[in-house]
Short mmCIF file of C-alpha atoms and ligand atoms in Angstrom, two decimals:
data_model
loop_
_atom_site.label_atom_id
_atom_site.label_comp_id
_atom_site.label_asym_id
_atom_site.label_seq_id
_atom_site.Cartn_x
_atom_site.Cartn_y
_atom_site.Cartn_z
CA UNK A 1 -91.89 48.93 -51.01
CA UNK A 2 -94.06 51.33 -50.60
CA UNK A 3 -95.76 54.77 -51.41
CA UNK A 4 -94.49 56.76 -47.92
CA UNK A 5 -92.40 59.65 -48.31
CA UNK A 6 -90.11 61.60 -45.76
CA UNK A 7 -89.89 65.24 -45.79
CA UNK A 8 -86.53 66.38 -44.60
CA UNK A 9 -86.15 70.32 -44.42
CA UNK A 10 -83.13 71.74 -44.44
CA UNK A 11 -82.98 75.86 -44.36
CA UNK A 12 -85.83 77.10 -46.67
CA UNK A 13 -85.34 73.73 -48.90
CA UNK A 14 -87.91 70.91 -48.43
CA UNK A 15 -86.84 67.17 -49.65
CA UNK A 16 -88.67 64.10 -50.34
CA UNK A 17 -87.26 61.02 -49.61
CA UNK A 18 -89.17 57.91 -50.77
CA UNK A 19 -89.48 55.36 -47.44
CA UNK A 20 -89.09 51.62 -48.26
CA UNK A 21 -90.91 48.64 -45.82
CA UNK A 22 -89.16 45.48 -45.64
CA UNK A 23 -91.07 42.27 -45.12
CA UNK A 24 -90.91 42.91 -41.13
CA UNK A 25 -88.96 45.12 -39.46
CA UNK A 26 -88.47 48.80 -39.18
CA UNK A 27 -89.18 51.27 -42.34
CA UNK A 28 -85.87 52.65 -43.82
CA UNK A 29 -85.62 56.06 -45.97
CA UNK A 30 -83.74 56.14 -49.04
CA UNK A 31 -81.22 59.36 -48.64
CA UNK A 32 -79.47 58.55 -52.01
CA UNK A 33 -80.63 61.54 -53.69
CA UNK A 34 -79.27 63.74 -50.85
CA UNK A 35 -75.68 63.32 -52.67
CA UNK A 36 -77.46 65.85 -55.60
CA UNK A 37 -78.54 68.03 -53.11
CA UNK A 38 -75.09 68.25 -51.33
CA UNK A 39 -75.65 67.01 -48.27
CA UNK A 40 -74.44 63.86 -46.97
CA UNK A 41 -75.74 61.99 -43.19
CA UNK A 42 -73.65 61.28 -40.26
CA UNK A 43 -73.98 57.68 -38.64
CA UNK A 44 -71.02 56.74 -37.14
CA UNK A 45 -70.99 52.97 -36.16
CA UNK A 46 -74.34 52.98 -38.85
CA UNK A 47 -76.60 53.25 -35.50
CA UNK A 48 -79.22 53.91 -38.09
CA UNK A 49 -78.41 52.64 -41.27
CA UNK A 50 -79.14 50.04 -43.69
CA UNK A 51 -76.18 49.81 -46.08
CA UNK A 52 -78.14 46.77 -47.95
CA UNK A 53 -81.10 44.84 -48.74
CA UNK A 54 -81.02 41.21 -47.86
CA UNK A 55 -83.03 38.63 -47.38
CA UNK A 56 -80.80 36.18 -45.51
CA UNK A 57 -81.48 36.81 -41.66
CA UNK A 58 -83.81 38.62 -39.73
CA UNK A 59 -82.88 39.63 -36.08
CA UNK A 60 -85.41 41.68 -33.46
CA UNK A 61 -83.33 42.68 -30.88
CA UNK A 62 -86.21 43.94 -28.55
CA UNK A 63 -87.91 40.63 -28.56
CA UNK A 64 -84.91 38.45 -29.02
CA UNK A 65 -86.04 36.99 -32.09
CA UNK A 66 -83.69 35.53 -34.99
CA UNK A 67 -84.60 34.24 -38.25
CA UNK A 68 -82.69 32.63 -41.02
CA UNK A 69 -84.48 32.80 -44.08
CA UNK A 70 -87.48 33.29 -42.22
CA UNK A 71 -87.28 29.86 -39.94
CA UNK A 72 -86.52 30.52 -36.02
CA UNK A 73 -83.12 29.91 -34.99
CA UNK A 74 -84.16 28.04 -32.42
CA UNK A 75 -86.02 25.42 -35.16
CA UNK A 76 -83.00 25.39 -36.23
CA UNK A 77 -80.99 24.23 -33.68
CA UNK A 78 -83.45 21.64 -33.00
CA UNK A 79 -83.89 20.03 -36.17
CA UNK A 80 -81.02 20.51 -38.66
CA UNK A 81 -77.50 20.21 -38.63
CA UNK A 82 -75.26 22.82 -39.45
CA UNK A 83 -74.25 21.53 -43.18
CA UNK A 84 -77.90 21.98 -43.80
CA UNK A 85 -78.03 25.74 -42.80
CA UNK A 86 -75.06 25.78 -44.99
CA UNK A 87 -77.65 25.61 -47.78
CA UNK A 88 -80.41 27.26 -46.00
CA UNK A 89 -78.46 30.52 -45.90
CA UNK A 90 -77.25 30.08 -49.70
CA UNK A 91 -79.47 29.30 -51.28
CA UNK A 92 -83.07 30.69 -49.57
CA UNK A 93 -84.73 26.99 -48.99
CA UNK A 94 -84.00 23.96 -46.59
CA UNK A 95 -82.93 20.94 -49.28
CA UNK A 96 -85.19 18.07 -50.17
CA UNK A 97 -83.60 14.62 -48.73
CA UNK A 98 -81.73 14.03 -52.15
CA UNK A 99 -80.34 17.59 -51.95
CA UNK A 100 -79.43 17.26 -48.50
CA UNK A 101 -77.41 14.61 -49.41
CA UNK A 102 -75.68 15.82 -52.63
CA UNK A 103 -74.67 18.96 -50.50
CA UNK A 104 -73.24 17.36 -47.53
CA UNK A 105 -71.40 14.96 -50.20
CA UNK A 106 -70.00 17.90 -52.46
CA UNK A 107 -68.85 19.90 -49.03
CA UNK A 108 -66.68 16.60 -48.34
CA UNK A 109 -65.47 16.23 -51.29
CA UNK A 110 -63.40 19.61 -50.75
CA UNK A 111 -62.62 18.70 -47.42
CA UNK A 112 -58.67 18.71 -48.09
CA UNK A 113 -56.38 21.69 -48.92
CA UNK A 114 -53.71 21.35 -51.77
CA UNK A 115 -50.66 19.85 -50.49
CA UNK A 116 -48.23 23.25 -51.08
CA UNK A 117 -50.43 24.92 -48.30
CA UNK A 118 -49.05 22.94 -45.85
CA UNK A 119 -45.63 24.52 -46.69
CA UNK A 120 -47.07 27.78 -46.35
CA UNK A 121 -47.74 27.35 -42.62
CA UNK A 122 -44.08 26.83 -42.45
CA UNK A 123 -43.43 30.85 -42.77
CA UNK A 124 -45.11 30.93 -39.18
CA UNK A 125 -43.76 31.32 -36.08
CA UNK A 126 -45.00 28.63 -34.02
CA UNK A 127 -46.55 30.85 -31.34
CA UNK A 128 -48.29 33.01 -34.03
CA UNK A 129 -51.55 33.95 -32.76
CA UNK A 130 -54.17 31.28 -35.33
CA UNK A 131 -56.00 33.84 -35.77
CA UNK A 132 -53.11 35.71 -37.44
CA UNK A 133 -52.11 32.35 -39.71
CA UNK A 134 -56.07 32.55 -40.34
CA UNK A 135 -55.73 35.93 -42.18
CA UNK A 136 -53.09 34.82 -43.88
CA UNK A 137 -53.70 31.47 -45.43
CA UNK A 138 -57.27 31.94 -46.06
CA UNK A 139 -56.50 35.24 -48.13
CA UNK A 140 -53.83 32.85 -50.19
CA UNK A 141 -56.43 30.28 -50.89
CA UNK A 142 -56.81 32.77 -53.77
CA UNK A 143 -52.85 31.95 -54.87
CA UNK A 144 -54.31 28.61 -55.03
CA UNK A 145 -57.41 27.99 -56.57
CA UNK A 146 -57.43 30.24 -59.55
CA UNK A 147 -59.58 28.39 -60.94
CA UNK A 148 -62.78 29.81 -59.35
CA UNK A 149 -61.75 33.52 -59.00
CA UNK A 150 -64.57 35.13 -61.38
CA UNK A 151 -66.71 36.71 -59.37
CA UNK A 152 -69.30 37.35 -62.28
CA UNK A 153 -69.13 33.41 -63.20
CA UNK A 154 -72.15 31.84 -61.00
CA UNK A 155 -70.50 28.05 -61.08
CA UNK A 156 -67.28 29.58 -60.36
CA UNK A 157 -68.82 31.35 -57.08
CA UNK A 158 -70.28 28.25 -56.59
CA UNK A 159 -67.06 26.01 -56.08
CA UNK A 160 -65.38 29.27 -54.24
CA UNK A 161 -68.71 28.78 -51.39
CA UNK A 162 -67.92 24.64 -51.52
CA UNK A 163 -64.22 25.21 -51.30
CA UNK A 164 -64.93 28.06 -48.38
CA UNK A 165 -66.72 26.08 -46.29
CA UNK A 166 -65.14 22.70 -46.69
CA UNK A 167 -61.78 23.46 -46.25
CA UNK A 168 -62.03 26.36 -43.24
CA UNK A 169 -62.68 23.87 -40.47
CA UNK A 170 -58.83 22.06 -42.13
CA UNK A 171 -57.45 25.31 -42.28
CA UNK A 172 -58.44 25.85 -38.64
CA UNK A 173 -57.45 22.46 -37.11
CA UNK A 174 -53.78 23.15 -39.37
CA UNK A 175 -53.41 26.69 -37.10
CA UNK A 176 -53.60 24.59 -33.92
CA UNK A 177 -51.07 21.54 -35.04
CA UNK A 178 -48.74 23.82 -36.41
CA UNK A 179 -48.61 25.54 -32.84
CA UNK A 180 -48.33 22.84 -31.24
CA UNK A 181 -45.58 21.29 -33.53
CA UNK A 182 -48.19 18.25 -34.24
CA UNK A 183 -48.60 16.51 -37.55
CA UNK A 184 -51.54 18.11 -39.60
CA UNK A 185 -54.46 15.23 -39.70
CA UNK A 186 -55.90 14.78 -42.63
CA UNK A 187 -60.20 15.00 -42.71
CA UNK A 188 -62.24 12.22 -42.72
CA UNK A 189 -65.03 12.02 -44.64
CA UNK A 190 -66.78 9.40 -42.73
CA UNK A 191 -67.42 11.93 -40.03
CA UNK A 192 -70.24 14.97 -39.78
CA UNK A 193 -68.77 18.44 -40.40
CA UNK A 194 -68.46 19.07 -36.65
CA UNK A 195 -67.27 15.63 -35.77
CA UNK A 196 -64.40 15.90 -38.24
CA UNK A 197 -63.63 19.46 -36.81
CA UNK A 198 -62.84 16.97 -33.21
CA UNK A 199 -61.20 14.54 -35.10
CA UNK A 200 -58.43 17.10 -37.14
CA UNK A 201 -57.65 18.88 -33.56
CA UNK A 202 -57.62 16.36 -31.07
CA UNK A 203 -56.25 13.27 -33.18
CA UNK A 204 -52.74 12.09 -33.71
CA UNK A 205 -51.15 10.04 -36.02
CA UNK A 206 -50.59 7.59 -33.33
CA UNK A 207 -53.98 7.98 -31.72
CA UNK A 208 -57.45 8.06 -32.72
CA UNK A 209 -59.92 10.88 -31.15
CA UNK A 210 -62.74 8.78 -30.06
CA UNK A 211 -65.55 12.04 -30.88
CA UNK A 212 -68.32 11.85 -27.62
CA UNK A 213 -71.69 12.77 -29.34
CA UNK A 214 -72.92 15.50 -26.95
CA UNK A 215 -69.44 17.13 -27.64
CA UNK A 216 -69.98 16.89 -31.58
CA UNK A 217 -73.74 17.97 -30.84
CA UNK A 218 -72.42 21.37 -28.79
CA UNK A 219 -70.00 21.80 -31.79
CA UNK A 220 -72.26 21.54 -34.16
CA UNK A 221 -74.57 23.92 -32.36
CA UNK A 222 -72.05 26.85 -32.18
CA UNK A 223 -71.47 26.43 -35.48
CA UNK A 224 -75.05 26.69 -36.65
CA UNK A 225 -75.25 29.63 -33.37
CA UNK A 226 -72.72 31.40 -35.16
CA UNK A 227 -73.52 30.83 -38.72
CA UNK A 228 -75.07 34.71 -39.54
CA UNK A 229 -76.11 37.35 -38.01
CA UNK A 230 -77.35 40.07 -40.82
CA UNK A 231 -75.03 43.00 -41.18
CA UNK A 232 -72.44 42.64 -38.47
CA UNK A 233 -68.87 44.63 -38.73
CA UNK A 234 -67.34 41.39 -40.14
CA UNK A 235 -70.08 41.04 -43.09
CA UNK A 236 -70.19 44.44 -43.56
CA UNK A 237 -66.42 44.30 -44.11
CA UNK A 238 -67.11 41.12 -46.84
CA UNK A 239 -69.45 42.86 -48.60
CA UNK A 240 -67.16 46.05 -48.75
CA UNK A 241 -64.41 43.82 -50.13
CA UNK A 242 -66.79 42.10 -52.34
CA UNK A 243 -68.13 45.45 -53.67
CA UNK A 244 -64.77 46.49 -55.32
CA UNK A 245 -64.50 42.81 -56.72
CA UNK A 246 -61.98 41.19 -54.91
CA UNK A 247 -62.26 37.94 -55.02
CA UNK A 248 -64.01 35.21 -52.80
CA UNK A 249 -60.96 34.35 -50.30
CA UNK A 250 -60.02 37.66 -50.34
CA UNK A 251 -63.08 38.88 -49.20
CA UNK A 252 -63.36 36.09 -46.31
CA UNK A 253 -59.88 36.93 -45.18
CA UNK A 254 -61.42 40.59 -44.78
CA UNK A 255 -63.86 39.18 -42.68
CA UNK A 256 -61.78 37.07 -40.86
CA UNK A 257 -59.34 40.43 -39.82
CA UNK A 258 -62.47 42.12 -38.98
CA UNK A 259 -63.45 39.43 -36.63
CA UNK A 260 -60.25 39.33 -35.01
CA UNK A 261 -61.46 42.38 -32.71
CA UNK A 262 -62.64 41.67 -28.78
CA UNK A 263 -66.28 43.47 -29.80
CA UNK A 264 -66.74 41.58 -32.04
CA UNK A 265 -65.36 37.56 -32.48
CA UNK A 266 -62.54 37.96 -30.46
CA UNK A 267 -65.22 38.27 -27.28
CA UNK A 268 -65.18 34.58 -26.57
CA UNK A 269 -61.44 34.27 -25.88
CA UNK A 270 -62.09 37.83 -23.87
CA UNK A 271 -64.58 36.19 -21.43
CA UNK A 272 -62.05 33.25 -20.37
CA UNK A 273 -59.33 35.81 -19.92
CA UNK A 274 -61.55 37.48 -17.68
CA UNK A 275 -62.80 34.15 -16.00
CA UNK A 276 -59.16 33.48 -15.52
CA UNK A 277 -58.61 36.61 -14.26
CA UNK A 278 -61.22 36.92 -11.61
CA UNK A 279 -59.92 33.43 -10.69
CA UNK A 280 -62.29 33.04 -7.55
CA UNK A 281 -65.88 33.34 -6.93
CA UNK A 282 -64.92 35.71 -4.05
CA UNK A 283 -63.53 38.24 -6.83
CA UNK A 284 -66.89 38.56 -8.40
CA UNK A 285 -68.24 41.81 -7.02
CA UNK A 286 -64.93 43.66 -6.99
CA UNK A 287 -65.18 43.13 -11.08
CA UNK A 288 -69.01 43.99 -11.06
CA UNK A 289 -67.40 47.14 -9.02
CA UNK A 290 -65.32 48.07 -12.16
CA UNK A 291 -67.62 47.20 -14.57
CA UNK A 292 -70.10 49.82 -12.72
CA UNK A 293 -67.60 52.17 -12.97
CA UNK A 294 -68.04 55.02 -15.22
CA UNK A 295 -64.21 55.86 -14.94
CA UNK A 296 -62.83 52.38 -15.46
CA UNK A 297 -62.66 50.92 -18.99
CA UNK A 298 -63.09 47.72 -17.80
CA UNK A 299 -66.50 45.95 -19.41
CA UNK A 300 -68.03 42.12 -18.32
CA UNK A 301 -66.99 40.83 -21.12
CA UNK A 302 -70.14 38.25 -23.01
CA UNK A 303 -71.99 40.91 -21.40
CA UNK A 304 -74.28 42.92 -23.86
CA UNK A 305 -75.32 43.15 -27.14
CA UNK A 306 -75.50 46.07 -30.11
CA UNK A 307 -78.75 44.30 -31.21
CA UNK A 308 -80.10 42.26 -28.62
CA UNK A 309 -81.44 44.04 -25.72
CA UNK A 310 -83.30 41.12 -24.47
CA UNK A 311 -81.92 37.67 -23.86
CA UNK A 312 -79.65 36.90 -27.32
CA UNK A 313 -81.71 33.33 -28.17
CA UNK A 314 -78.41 32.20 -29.11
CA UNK A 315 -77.29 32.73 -25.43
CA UNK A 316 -80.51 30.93 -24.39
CA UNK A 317 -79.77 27.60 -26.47
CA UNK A 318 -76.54 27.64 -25.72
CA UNK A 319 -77.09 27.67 -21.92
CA UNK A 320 -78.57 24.72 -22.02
CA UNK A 321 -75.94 23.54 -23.82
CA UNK A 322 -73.31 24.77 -21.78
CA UNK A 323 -74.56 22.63 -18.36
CA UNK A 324 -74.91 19.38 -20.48
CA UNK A 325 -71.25 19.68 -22.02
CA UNK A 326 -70.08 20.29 -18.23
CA UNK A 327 -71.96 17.50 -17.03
CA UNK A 328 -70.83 15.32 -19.32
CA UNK A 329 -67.38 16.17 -18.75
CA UNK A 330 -67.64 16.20 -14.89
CA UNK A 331 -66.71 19.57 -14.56
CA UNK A 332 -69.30 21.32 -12.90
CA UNK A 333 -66.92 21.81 -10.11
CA UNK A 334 -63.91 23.36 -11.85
CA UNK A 335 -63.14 26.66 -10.33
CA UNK A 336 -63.34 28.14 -13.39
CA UNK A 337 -66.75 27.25 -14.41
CA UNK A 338 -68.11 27.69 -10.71
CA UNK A 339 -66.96 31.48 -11.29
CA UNK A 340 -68.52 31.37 -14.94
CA UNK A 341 -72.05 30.26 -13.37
CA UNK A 342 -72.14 32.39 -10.03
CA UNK A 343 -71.04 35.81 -12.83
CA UNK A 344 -74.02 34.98 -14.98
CA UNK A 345 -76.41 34.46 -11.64
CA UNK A 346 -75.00 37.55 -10.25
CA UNK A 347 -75.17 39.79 -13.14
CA UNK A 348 -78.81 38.66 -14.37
CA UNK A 349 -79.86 40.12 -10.73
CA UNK A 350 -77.79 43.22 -10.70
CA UNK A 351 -79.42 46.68 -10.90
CA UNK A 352 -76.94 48.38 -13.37
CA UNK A 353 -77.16 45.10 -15.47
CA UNK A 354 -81.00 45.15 -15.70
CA UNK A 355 -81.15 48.76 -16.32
CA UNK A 356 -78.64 48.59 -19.36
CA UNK A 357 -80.47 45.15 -20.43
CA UNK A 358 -77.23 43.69 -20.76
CA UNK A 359 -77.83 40.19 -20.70
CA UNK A 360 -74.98 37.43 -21.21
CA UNK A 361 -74.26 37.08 -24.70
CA UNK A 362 -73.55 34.13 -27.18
CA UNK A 363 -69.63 34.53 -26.48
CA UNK A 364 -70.39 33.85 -22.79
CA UNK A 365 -71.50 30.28 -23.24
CA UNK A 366 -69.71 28.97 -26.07
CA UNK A 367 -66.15 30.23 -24.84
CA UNK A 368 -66.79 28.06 -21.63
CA UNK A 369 -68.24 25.19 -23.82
CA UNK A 370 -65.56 25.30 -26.54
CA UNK A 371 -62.72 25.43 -23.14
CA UNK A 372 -64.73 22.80 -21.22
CA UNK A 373 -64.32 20.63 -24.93
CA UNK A 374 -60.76 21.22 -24.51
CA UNK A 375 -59.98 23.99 -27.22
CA UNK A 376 -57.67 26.40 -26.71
CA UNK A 377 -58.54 30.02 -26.08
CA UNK A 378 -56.36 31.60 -28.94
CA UNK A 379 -58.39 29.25 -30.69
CA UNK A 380 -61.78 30.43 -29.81
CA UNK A 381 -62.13 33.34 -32.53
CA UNK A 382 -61.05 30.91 -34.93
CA UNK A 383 -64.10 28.73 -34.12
CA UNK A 384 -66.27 31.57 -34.91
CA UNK A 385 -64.34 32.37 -37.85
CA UNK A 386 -65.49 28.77 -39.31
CA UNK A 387 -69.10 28.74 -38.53
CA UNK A 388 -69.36 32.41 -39.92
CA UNK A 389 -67.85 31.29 -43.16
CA UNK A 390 -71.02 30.23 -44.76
CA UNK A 391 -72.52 33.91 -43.18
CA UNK A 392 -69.80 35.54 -45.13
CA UNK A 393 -70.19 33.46 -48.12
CA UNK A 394 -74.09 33.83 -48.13
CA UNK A 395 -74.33 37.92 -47.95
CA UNK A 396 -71.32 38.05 -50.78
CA UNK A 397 -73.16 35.73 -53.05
CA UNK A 398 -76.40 37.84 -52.29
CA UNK A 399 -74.89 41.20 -53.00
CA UNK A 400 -72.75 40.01 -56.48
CA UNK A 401 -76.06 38.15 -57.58
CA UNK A 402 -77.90 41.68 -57.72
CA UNK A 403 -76.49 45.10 -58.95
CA UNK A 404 -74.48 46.16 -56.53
CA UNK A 405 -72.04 49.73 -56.74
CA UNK A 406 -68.93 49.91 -54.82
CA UNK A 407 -69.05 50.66 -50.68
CA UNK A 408 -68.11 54.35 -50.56
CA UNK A 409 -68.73 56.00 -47.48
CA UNK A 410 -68.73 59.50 -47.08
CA UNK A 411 -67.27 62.04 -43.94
CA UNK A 412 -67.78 65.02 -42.26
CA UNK A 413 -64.64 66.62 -42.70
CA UNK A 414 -63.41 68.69 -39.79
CA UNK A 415 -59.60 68.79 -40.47
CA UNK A 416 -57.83 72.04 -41.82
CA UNK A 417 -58.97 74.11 -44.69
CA UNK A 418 -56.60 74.66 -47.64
CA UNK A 419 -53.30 76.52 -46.95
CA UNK A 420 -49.86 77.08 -48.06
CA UNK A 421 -46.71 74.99 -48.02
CA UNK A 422 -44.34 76.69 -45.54
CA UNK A 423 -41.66 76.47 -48.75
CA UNK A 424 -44.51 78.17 -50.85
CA UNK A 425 -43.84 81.56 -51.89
N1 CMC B 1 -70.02 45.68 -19.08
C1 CMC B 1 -70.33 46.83 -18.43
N2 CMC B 1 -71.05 47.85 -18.96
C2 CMC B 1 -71.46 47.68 -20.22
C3 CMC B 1 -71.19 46.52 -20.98
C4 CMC B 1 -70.45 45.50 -20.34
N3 CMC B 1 -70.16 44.36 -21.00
N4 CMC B 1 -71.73 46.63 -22.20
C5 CMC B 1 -72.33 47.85 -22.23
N5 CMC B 1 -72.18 48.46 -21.04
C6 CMC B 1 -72.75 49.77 -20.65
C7 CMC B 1 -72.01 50.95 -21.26
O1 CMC B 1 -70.98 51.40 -20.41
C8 CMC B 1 -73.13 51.96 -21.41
O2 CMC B 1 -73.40 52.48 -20.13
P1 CMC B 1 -73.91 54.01 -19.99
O3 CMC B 1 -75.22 54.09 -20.74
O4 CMC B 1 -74.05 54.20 -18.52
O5 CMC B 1 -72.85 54.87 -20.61
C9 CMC B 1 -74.33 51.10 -21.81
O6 CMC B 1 -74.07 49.81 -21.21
C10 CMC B 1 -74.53 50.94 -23.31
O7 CMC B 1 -73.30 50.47 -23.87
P2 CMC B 1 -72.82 50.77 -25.36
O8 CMC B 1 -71.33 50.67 -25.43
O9 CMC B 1 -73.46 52.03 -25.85
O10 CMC B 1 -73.49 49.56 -26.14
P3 CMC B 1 -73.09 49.11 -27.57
O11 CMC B 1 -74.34 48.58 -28.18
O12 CMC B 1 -72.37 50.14 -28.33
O13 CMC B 1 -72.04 47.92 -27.30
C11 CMC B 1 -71.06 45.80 -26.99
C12 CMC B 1 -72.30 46.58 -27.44
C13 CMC B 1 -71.27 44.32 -27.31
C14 CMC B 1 -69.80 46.28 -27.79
C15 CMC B 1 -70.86 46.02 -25.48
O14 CMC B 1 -71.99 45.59 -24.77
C16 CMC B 1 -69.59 45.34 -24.95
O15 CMC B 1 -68.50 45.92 -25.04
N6 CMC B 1 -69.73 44.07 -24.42
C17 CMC B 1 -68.60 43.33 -23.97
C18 CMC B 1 -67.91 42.70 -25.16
C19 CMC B 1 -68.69 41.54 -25.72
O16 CMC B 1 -69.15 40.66 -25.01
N7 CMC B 1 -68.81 41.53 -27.07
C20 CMC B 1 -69.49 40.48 -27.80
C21 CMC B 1 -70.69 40.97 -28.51
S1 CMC B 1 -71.70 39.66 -29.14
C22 CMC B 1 -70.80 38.99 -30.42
C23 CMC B 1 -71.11 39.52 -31.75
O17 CMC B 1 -72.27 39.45 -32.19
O18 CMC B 1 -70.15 39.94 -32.42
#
């Protein structure tokens, strides 16, 4: 904080707005008081405005720079696995070896759902989109753990964040058995979060997944890639829920609706349509064509960024990522991925591109690595759904632990003024 003040002046009337410094990043001005004054600010798509303080993640998007609890995401990556950025993000520190432990030992002990879930899938059609069964069974975790629905109780929270992010990745694997009519496979606890994840969708009760580490490793990348990302429309939508005290699975199934959306999560599955579509490398500048086009909707889709108008450094890692996944799957030759590799080349060199700084995002890379693993693509949103779990989980637990008021936006109202019922007399 500090001593800066704004002057805004509005008609004759001059008002001071104090101006608060965060710990990097730009300055922000408190316009609370402008409610008293009668005057309210218009920010659609909040362009320019910080609806909280946090101190979970940092990103620059000029420079490319993200920072979870102040250590570089690319650290990150590098040295921890996701379970332990679990912890990171809740609770502000990395753990000591002993609490490493305890954590990753208390997250699989929650591993499993209650058995009467299972019967809840059963109300699904079985070519329900998962992301649809998502919303749905992750919002009725709250049916079933009443136990741990006190949002002002800090051990209850606590199990809630445990039972979150243990039992999402089950959840998820259950969406893609139950369209494919296969068995549900239990978790093992022998395996690492993101091996597990493998093991629940690709086993069968008749045949073991054998999990290739450089798979599990790319898995457990986009998880820890995906695991925040500050005040995105999908945490902003959590901690909206979370302000009128709704509880914990509510609030995630909020989140998970509001990542449903192809701006947002749903981009992934969006670029392999689009791979799909264009279907040949020979197709690639007719689609640069139409994305140049100012009268065609049609966007490159992992193409571009809200924050990042530099290389995302998610995108970066996950680059590299992306070639060793193909290579190890001998797939560096699939049509598919040929067109995937020439688009990014292409695009990074194009004019309108460059200008724009539209740079492939994270959603370019890990929808071809997630489809190279051999997920599915309705599946794809579902993935992100699970690493941003803990995202959700960390930025509701931040907000409930301080004073918080409810999320009321205001609007600029430009509909008709009062008149008279036509029956009125
Ligand atoms: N293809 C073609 N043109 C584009 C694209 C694109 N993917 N993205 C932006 N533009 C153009 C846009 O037409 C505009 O051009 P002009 O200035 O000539 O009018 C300019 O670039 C700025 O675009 P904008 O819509 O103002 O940018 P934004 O910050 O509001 O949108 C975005 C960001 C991610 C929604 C957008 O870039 C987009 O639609 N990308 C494709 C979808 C996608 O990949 N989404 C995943 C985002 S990353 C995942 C996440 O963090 O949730």
């Amino acid at each position: 904080m500090t001593d800066k003040k704004a002057q805004l002046s509005v008609g004759n009337k001059v008002i001071e707005l104090p101006v608060y410094s965060g710990s990097i990043g730009p300055d922000v001005i408190d316009i609370r008081s402008l409610a008293q004054e009668g005057l309210f600010t218009f920010d659609p798509g909040f362009m320019s405005t910080a609806s909280c303080e946090s101190k979970i993640t940092y990103i620059d998007g000029a420079n490319g720079v993200l920072l979870h609890r102040g250590y570089p995401i690319e650290q990150l990556v590098e040295n921890s696995d996701f379970i332990e950025v679990c912890y990171l993000l809740l609770h502000g520190e990395l753990p000591s070896p002993e609490e490493n432990e305890k954590f990753h030992d208390t997250v699989k002990s929650h591993t499993m759902v209650q058995d009467q879930i299972r019967h809840f899938f059963k109300g699904f059609r079985r070519d329900a989109h998962p992301m649809a069964i998502m919303c749905g069974v992750v919002g009725a975790l709250s049916a079933f753990y009443h136990d741990n629905l006190d949002f002002s109780d800090e051990r209850q929270r606590e199990i809630a964040a445990f039972r979150l992010i243990a039992k999402i990745p089950t959840l998820a694997a259950m969406c893609y058995k139950y369209t494919l009519g296969q068995p549900f496979i239990n978790p093992r606890n022998d395996l690492s979060y993101a091996e597990n994840f493998l093991h629940m969708m690709f086993a069968t009760p008749c045949e073991e997944y054998k999990v290739s580490p450089v798979l599990a490793r790319a898995m457990d990348q986009i998880f820890i890639l995906h695991a925040d990302h500050g005040q995105n429309a999908s945490t902003a939508t959590v901690r909206l829920a979370g302000s009128s005290q709704a509880n914990p699975f509510a609030c995630i199934a909020s989140g998970i609706a509001a990542l449903w959306g192809p701006s947002h999560g749903g981009a992934n599955e969006a670029v392999l349509c689009m791979l799909q579509e264009i279907g040949d490398e020979s197709r690639i500048d007719e689609y640069l064509a139409k994305a140049r086009d100012k009268n065609d909707p049609f966007r490159l889709m992992g193409f571009g960024h809200r924050v990042y108008k530099n290389f995302d450094p998610r995108a970066k890692i996950l680059r590299q990522t992306c070639h060793e996944v193909l290579q190890e799957l001998g797939l560096q030759d699939d049509p598919m991925f040929r067109v995937a590799q020439r688009l990014e080349q292409i695009a990074l060199e194009d004019q309108y591109f460059i200008e724009r700084k539209l740079y492939p995002n994270v959603d370019f890379y890990s929808g071809i690595i997630l489809k190279a693993i051999g997920i599915p693509l309705p599946m794809l949103t579902v993935i992100f759904a699970v690493s941003r779990t803990i995202g959700w989980v960390a930025h509701w637990h931040e907000m409930i632990s301080e004073s918080f008021r409810i999320g009321r936006p205001r609007q600029l109202y430009t509909g008709l003024t009062m008149r008279n019922h036509p029956d009125t007399d």
